Short mmCIF file of C-alpha atoms in Angstrom, two decimals:
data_model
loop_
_atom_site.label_atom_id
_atom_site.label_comp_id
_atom_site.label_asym_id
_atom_site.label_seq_id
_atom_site.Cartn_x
_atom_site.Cartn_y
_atom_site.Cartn_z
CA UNK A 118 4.75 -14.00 -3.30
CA UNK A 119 4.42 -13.13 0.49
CA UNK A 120 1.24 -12.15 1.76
CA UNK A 121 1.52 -8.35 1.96
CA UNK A 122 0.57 -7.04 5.26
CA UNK A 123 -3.17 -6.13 5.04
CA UNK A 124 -4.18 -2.75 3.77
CA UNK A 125 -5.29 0.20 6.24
CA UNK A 126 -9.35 -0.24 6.43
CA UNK A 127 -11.07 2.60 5.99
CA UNK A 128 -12.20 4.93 8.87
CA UNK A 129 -15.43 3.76 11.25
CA UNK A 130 -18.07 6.42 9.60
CA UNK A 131 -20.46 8.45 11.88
CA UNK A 132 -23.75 6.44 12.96
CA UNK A 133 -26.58 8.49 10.36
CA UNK A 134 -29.68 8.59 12.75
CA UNK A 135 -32.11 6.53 11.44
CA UNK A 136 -30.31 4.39 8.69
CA UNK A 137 -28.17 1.39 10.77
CA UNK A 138 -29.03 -0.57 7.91
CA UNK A 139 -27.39 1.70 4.94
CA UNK A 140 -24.22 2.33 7.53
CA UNK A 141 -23.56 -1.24 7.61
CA UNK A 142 -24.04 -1.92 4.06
CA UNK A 143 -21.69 0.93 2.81
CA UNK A 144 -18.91 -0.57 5.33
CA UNK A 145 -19.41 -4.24 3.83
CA UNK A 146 -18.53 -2.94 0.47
CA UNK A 147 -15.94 -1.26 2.07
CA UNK A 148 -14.53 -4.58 3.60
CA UNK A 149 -15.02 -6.49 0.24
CA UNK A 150 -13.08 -3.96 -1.90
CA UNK A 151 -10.37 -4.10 0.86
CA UNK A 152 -10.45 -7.98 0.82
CA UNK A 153 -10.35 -7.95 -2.98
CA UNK A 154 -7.77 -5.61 -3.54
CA UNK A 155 -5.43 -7.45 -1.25
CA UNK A 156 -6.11 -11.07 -2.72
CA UNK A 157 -5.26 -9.54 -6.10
CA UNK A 158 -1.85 -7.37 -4.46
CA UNK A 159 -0.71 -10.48 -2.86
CA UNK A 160 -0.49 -12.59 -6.16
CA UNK A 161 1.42 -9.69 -8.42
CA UNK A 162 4.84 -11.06 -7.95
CA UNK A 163 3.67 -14.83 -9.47
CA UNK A 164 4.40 -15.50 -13.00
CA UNK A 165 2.71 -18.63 -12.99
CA UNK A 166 -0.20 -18.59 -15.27
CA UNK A 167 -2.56 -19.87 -12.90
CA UNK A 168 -1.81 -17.04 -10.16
CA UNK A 169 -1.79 -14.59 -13.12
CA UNK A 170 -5.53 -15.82 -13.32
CA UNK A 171 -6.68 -15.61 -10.06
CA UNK A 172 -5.32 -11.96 -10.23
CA UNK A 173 -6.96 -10.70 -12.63
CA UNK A 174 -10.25 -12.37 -11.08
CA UNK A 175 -9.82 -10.69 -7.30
CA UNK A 176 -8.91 -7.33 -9.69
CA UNK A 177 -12.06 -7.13 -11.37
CA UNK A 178 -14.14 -8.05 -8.30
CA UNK A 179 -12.15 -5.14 -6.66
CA UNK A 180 -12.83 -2.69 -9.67
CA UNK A 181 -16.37 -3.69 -9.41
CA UNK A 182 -16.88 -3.07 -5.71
CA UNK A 183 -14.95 0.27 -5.24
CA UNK A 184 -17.60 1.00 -8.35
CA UNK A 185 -20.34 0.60 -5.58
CA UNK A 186 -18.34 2.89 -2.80
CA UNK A 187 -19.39 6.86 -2.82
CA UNK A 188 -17.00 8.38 -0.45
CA UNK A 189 -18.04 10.67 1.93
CA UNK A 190 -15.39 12.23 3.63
CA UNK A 191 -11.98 13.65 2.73
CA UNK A 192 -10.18 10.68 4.60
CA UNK A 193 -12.49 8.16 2.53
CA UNK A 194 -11.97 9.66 -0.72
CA UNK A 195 -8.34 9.08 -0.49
CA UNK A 196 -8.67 5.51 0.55
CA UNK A 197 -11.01 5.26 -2.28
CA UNK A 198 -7.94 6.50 -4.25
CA UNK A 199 -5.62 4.42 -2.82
CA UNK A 200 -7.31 1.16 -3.42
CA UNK A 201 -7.87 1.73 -7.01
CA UNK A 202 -4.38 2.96 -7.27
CA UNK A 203 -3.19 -0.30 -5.62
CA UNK A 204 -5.22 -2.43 -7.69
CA UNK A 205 -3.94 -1.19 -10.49
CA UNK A 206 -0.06 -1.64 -9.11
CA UNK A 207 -1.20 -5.68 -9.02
CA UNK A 208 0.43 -5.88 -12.36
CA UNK A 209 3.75 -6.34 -13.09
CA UNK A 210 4.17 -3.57 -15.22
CA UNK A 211 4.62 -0.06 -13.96
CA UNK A 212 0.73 2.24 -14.25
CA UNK A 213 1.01 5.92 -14.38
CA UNK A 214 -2.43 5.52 -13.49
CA UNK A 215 -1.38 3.75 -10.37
CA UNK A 216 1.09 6.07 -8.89
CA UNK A 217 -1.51 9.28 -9.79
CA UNK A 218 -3.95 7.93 -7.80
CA UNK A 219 -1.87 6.71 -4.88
CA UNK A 220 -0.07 10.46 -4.86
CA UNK A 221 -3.23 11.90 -4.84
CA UNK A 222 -3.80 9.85 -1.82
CA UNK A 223 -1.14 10.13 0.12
CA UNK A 224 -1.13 14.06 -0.46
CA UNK A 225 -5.33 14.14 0.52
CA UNK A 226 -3.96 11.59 3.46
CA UNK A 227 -0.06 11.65 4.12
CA UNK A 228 -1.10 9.00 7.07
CA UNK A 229 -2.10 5.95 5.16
CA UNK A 230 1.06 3.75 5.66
CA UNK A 231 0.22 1.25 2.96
CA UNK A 232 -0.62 3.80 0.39
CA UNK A 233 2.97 5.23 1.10
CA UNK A 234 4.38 1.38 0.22
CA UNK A 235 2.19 0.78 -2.92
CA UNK A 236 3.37 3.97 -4.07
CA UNK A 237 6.70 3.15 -3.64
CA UNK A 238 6.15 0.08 -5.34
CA UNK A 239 4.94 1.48 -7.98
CA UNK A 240 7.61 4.19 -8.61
CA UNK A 241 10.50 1.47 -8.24
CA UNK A 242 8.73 -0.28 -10.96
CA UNK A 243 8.93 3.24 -12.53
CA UNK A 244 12.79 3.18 -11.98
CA UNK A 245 12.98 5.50 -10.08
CA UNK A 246 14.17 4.08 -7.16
CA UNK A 247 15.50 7.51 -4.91
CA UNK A 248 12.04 8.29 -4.99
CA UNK A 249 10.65 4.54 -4.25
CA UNK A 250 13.15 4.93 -1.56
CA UNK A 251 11.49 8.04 -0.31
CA UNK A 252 8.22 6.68 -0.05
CA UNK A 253 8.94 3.89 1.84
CA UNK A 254 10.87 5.94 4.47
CA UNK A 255 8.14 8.06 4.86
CA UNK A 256 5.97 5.30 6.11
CA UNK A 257 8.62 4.00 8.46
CA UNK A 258 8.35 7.46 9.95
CA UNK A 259 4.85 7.03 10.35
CA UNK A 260 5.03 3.81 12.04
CA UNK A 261 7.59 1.33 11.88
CA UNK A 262 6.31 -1.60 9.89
CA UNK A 263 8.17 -4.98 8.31
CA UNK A 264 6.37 -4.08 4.84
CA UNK A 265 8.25 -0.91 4.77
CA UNK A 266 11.54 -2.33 5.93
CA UNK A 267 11.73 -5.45 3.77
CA UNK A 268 10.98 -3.41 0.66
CA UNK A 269 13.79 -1.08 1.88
CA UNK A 270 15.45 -3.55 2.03
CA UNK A 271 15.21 -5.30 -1.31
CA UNK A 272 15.71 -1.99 -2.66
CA UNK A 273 18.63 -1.08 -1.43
CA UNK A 274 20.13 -4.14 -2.65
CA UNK A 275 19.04 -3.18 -6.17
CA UNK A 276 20.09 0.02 -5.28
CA UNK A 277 23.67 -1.56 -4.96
CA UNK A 278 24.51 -2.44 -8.57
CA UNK A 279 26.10 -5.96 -6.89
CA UNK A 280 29.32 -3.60 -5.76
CA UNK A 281 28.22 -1.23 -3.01
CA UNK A 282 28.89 -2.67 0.40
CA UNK A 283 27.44 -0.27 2.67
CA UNK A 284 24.15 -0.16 0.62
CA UNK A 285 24.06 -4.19 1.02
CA UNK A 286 24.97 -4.13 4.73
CA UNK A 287 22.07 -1.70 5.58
CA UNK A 288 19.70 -3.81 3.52
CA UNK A 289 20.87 -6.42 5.88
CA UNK A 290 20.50 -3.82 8.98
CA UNK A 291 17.02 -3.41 7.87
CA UNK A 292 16.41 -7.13 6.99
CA UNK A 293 16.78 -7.69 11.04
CA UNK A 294 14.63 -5.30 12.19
CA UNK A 295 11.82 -6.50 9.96
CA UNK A 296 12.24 -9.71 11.90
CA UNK A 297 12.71 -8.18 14.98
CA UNK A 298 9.05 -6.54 14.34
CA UNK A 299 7.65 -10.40 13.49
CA UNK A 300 9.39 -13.15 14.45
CA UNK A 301 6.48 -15.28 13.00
CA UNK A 302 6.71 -13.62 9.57
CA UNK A 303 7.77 -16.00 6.34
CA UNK A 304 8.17 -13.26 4.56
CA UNK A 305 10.29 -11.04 6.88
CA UNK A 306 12.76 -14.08 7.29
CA UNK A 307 12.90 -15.01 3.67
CA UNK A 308 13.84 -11.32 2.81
CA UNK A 309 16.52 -12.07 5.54
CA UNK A 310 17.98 -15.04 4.02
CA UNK A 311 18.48 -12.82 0.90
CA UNK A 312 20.10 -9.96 2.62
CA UNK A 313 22.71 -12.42 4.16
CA UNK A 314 23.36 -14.05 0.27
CA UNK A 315 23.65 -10.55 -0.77
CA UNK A 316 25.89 -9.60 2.20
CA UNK A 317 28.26 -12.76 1.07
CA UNK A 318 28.57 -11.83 -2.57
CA UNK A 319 28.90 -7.91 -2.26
CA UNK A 320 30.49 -7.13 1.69
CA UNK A 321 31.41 -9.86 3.60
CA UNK A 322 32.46 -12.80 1.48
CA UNK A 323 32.26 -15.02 4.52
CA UNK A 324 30.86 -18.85 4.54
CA UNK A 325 29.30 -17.91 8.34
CA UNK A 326 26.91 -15.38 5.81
CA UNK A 327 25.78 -18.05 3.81
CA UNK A 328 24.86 -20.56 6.82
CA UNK A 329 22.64 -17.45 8.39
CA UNK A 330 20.88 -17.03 5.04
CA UNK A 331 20.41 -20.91 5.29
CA UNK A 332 18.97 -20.83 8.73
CA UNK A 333 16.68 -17.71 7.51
CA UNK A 334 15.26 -19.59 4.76
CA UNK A 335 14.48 -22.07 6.61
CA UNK A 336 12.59 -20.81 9.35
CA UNK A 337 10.64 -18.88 6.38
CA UNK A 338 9.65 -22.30 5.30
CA UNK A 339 8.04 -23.22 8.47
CA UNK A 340 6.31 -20.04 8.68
CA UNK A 341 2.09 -20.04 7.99
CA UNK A 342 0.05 -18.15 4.74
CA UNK A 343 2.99 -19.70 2.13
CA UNK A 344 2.09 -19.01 -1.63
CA UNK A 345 3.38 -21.26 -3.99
CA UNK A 346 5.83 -18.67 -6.20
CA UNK A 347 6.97 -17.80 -3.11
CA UNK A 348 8.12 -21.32 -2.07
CA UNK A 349 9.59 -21.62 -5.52
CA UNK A 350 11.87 -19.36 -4.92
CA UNK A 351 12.41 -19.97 -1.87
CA UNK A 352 13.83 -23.37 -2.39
CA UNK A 353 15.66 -21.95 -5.32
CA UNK A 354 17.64 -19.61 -3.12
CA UNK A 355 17.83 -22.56 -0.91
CA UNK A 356 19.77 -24.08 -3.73
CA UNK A 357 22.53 -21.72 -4.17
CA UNK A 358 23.27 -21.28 -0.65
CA UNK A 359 23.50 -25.13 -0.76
CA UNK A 360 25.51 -25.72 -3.66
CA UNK A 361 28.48 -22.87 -2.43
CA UNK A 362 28.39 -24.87 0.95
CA UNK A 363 28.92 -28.32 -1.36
CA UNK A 364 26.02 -29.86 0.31
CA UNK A 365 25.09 -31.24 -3.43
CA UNK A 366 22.43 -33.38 -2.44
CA UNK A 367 20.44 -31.40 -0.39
CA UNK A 368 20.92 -28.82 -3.27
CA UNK A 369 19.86 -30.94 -6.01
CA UNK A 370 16.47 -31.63 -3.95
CA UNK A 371 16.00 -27.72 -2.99
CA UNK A 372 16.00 -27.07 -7.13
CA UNK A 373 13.69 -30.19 -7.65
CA UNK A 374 11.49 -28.35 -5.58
CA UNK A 375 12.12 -25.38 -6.93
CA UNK A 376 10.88 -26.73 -10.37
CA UNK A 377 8.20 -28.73 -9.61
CA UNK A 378 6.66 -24.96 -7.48
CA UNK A 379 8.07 -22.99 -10.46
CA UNK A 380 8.99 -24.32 -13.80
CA UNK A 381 9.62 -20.28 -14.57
CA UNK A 382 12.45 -20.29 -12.71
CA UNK A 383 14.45 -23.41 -14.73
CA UNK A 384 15.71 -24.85 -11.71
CA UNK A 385 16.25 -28.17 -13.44
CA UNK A 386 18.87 -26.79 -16.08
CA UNK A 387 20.27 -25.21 -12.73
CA UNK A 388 20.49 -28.55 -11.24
CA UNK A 389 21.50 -30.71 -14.05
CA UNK A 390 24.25 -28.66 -14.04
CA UNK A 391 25.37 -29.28 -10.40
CA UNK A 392 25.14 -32.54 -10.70
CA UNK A 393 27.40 -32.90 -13.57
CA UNK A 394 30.05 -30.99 -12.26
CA UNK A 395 29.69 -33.06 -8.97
CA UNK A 396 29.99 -35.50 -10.86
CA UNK A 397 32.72 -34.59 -12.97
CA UNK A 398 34.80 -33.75 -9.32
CA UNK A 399 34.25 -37.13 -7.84
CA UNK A 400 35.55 -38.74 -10.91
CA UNK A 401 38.84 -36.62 -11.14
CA UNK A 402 39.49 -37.28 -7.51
CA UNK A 403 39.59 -40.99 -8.43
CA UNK A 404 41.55 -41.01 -11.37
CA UNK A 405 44.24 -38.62 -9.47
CA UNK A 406 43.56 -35.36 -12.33
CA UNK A 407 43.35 -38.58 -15.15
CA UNK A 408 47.20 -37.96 -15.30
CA UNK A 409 49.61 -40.78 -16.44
CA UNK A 410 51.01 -43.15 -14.11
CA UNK A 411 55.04 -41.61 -14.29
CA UNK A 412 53.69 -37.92 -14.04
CA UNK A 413 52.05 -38.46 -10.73
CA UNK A 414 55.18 -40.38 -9.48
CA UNK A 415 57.28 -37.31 -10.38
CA UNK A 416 55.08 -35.16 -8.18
CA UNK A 417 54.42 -37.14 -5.50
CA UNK A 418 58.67 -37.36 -5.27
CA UNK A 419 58.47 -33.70 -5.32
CA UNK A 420 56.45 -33.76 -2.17
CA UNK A 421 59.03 -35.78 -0.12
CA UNK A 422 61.78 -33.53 0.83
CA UNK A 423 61.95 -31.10 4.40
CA UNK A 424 59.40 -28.09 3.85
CA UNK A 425 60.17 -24.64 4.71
CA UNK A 426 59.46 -24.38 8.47
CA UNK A 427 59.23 -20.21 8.07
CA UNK A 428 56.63 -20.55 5.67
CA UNK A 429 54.72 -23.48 7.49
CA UNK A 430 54.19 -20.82 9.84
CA UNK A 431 55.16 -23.20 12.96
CA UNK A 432 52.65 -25.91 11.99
CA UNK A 433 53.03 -29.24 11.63
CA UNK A 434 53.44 -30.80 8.42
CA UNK A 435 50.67 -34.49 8.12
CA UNK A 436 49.17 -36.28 5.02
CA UNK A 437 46.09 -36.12 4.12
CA UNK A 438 45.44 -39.77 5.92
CA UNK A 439 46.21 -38.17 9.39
CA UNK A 440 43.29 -35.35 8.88
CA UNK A 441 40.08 -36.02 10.60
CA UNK A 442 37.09 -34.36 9.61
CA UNK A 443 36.38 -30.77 10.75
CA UNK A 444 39.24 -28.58 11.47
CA UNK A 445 42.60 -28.95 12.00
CA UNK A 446 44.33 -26.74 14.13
CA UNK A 447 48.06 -26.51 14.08
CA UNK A 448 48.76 -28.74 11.51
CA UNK A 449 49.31 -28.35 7.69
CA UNK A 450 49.11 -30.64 4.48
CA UNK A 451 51.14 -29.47 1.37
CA UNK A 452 50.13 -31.60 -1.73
CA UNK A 453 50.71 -31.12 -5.64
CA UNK A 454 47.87 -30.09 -8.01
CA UNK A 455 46.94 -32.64 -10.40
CA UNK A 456 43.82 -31.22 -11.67
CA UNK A 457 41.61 -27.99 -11.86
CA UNK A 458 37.81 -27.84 -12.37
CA UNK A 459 36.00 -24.26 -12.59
CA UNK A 460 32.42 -24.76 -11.67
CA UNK A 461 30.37 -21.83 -13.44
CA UNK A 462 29.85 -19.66 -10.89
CA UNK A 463 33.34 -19.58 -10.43
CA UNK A 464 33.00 -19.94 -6.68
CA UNK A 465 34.63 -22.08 -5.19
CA UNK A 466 37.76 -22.76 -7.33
CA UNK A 467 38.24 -26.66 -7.40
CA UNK A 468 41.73 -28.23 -7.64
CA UNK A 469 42.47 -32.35 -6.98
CA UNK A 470 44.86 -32.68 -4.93
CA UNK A 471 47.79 -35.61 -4.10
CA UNK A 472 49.86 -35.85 -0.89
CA UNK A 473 53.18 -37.83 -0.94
CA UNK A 474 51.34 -40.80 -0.06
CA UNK A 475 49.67 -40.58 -3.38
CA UNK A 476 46.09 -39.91 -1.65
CA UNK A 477 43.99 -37.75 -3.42
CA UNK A 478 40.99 -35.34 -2.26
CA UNK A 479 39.29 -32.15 -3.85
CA UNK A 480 40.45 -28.80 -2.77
CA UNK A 481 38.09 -26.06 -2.93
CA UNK A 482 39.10 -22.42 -2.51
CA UNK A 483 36.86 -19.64 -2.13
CA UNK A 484 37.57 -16.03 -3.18
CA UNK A 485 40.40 -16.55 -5.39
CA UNK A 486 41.26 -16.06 -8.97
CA UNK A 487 41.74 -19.16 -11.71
CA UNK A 488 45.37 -17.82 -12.06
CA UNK A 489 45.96 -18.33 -8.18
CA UNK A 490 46.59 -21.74 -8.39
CA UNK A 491 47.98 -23.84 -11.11
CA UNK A 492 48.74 -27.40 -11.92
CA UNK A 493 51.46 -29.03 -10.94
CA UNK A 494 51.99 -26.32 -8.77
CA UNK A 495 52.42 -27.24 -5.08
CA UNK A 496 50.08 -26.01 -2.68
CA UNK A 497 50.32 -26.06 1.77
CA UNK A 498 47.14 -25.89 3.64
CA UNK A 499 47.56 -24.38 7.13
CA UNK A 500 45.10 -25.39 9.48
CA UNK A 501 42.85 -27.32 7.12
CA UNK A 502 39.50 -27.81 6.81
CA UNK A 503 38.40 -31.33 6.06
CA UNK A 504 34.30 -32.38 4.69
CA UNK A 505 32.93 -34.97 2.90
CA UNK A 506 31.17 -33.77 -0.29
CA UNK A 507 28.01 -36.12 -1.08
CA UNK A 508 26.72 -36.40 -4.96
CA UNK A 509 23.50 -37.53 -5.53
CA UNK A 510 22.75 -40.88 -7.12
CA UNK A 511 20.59 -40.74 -9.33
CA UNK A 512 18.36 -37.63 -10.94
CA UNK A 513 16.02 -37.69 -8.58
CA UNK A 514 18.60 -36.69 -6.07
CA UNK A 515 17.89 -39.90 -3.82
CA UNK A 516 21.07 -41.10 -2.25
CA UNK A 517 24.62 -40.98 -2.27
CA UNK A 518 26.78 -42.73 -4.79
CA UNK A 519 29.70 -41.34 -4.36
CA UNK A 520 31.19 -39.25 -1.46
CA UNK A 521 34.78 -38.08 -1.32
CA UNK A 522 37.01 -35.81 0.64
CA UNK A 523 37.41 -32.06 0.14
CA UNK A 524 39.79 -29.43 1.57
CA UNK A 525 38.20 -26.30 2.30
CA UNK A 526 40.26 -23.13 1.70
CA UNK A 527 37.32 -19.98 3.13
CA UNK A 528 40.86 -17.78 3.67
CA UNK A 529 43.06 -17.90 1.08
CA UNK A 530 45.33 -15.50 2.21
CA UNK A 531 45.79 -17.11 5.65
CA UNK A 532 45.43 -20.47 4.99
CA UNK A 533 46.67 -21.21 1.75
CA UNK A 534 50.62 -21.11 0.08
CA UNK A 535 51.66 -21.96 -3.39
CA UNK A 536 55.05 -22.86 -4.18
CA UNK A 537 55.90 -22.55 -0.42
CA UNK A 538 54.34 -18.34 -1.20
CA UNK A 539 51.35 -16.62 0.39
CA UNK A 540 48.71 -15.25 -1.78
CA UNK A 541 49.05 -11.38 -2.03
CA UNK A 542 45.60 -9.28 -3.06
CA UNK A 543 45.74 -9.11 -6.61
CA UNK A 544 44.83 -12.84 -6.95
CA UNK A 545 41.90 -12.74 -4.87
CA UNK A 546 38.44 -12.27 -6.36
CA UNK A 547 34.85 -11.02 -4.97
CA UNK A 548 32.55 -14.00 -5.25
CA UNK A 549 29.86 -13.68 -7.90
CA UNK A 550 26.84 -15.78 -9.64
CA UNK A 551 25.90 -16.29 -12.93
CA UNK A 552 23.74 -18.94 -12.92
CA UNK A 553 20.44 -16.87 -12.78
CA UNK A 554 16.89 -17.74 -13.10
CA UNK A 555 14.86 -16.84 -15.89
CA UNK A 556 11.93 -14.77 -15.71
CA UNK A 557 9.82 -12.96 -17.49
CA UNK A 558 11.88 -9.32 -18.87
CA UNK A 559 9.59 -7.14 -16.92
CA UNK A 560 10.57 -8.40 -13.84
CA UNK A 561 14.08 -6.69 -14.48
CA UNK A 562 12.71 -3.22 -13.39
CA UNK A 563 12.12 -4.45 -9.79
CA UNK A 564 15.42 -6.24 -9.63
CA UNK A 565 13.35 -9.21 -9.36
CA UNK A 566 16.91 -11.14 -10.47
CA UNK A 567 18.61 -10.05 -7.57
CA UNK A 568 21.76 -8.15 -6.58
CA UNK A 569 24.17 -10.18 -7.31
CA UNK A 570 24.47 -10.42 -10.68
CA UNK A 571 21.51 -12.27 -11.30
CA UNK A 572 21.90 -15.52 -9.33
CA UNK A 573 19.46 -15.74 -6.37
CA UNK A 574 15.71 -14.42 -6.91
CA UNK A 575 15.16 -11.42 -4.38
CA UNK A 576 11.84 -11.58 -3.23
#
């Protein structure tokens, strides 16, 4: 997990005439319950066993010095409070316990800004997240903090059931600012990478979203004070944005990493699967959709008469021979489908592909249904997009074995026709997950498994 910011110390006492020596001992303790607490708080979102541990080591150190504190005053008394409340909030499980001490704080002290986070913590772990939501607010208005506004943010995307925009596109609003405050922060910029994943999924559906998460995560991995869960997932959400972009090697080594930081999260099941399917699309672009010799004759004849100028839209018709990598502006490629493979996310769609020349290449359309497109069906791409796709050669991800072409279709409406017909609304489709991590069941109250239907790890 990412370090919390560090809790509020407790208010400089009055000088007692005469007793330097007890003054300074009561505010060590004071320091050492603060230190403990925080050790233990910054470890309660691991589920390795290890971390797990160490957490319930700094706890018990922490129970054991606030023990030793008598508070004095009204403002130490609900420190006192709040400590032992956050303590208690370390585990993973929601503590009534926990949220009456830290409301008994914040009502004795409405000023403490971290006891106004822990409680809203707590309460979200509670389910109830209006009030979590409340809470964390109400420290913003205090002072404006990334703690507050990253939690905002990962609530609000839980808060979004995976289908409210607005609620995702604020999280994102609020994802920024946290930056903003911290430019230095891991954490802020990892909670940034997941606003922009959940911004692609749920509002925007746009590629440019997932390259920004990219970027975010990987300035988070640069950043100082990285834990080791955190990193795990990290590199797993590292993964997805990777494999959606079909950058399959570099995605096959982010969930290596992944597993080796967090066996929990069963990146390797993730990534065996990418691989095969990679693998599975380089071989159907070879063997032209595995189709018999005549059939693929028949189509590519199919492909050689005049095209429709109206519905080329005033492009220029090429083969796939004459497109060079990148985009191609004011050209178009119409080719018959010879194949379809369905990855599991469903996202993209992948179809091979054969120009009259009888080259083939994969095309991969985003935000479309399986019904869209069919085979043997013949397909124009206006303005194409042309990248390499790179699979891995062996397990260990070293290498490339095989690399072979791929259309990319990010606009289906504008960019693609089938049967020499535009795409109308109804076969379009919001772009979803489904290959999620696992984690432990508790971890479903804090929407640990994300807002998008499970597939990328929100913290």
């Amino acid at each position: 997990h990412w370090g919390r910011a560090p809790a509020v110390a407790p208010a400089p006492r009055r000088a007692v005439p005469g007793a330097p020596a007890m003054a300074t001992a009561a505010q060590g303790a004071w320091d050492e319950a603060v230190a403990a607490v925080n050790a233990a708080y910054a470890l309660h979102d691991s589920y390795s066993p290890e971390d797990q541990q160490q957490l319930r080591e700094h706890a018990a150190r922490a129970r054991a010095a606030l023990q030793g504190i008598e508070p004095l005053t009204a403002r130490d008394r609900a420190r006192h409070m709040y400590l032992r409340g956050k303590v208690l909030d370390a585990s993973q499980e929601y503590s009534p316990e926990a949220e009456t001490l830290l409301t008994a704080a914040v009502k004795l002290d409405p000023t403490i800004v971290d006891a106004w986070n822990t409680l809203g913590e707590c309460v979200w772990k509670g389910g109830r997240l209006e009030l979590a939501r409340a809470c964390y607010l109400e420290a913003l208005r205090l002072e404006a903090n990334a703690e507050s506004l990253c939690q905002l943010s990962m609530l609000l995307r839980t808060m979004s059931n995976s289908s409210d925009a607005a609620l995702v596109s604020e999280s994102l609003r609020l994802a920024k600012e946290a930056v903003a405050l911290d430019v230095s922060s891991g954490r802020s910029w990892y909670v940034l990478g997941n606003a922009y994943l959940s911004s692609y999924f749920v509002a925007t559906h746009r590629l440019e979203d997932l390259a920004w998460a990219l970027k975010a995560y990987r300035r988070a991995a640069r950043a100082p004070h990285r834990c080791q869960a955190a990193c795990a997932d990290l590199h797993y959400n590292q993964a997805i944005v990777l494999q959606y972009r079909l950058e399959y090697c570099e995605s096959a080594r982010a969930f290596a990493e992944a597993q080796r930081l967090g066996p929990e999260l069963n990146a390797a099941a993730q990534r065996r699967a990418l691989l095969a399917f990679a693998r599975k699309c380089a071989e159907a672009v070879q063997m032209r959709g595995h189709l018999p010799k005549k059939r693929l004759q028949q189509l590519e004849r199919g492909l050689r008469g005049d095209p429709d100028p109206a519905a080329l839209q005033g492009t220029e018709p090429v083969a796939l021979a004459d497109l060079r990598p990148g985009p191609n502006p004011g050209v178009s490629v119409t080719c018959a489908v010879v194949g379809e493979l369905v990855p599991e996310s469903r996202t993209p769609l992948c179809y091979v592909l054969v120009d009259r020349a009888g080259d083939a290449i994969l095309g991969c359309v985003y935000k479309t249904v399986p019904s869209a497109v069919a085979v043997y069906q013949r397909v124009t791409v206006l303005h194409p997009m042309r990248a390499a796709v790179e699979v891995p050669a062996d397990d260990a991800g070293g290498g490339a074995d095989v690399a072979y072409g791929c259309l990319v279709v990010e606009d289906p409406i504008a960019h693609l026709l089938v049967q020499g017909r535009a795409l109308d609304r109804s076969q379009l489709s919001a772009a979803r997950v489904t290959n999620a991590a696992t984690v432990p069941a508790s971890a479903s109250a804090r929407g640990h498994k994300g807002s998008t239907g499970g597939a990328h790890r929100q913290r």
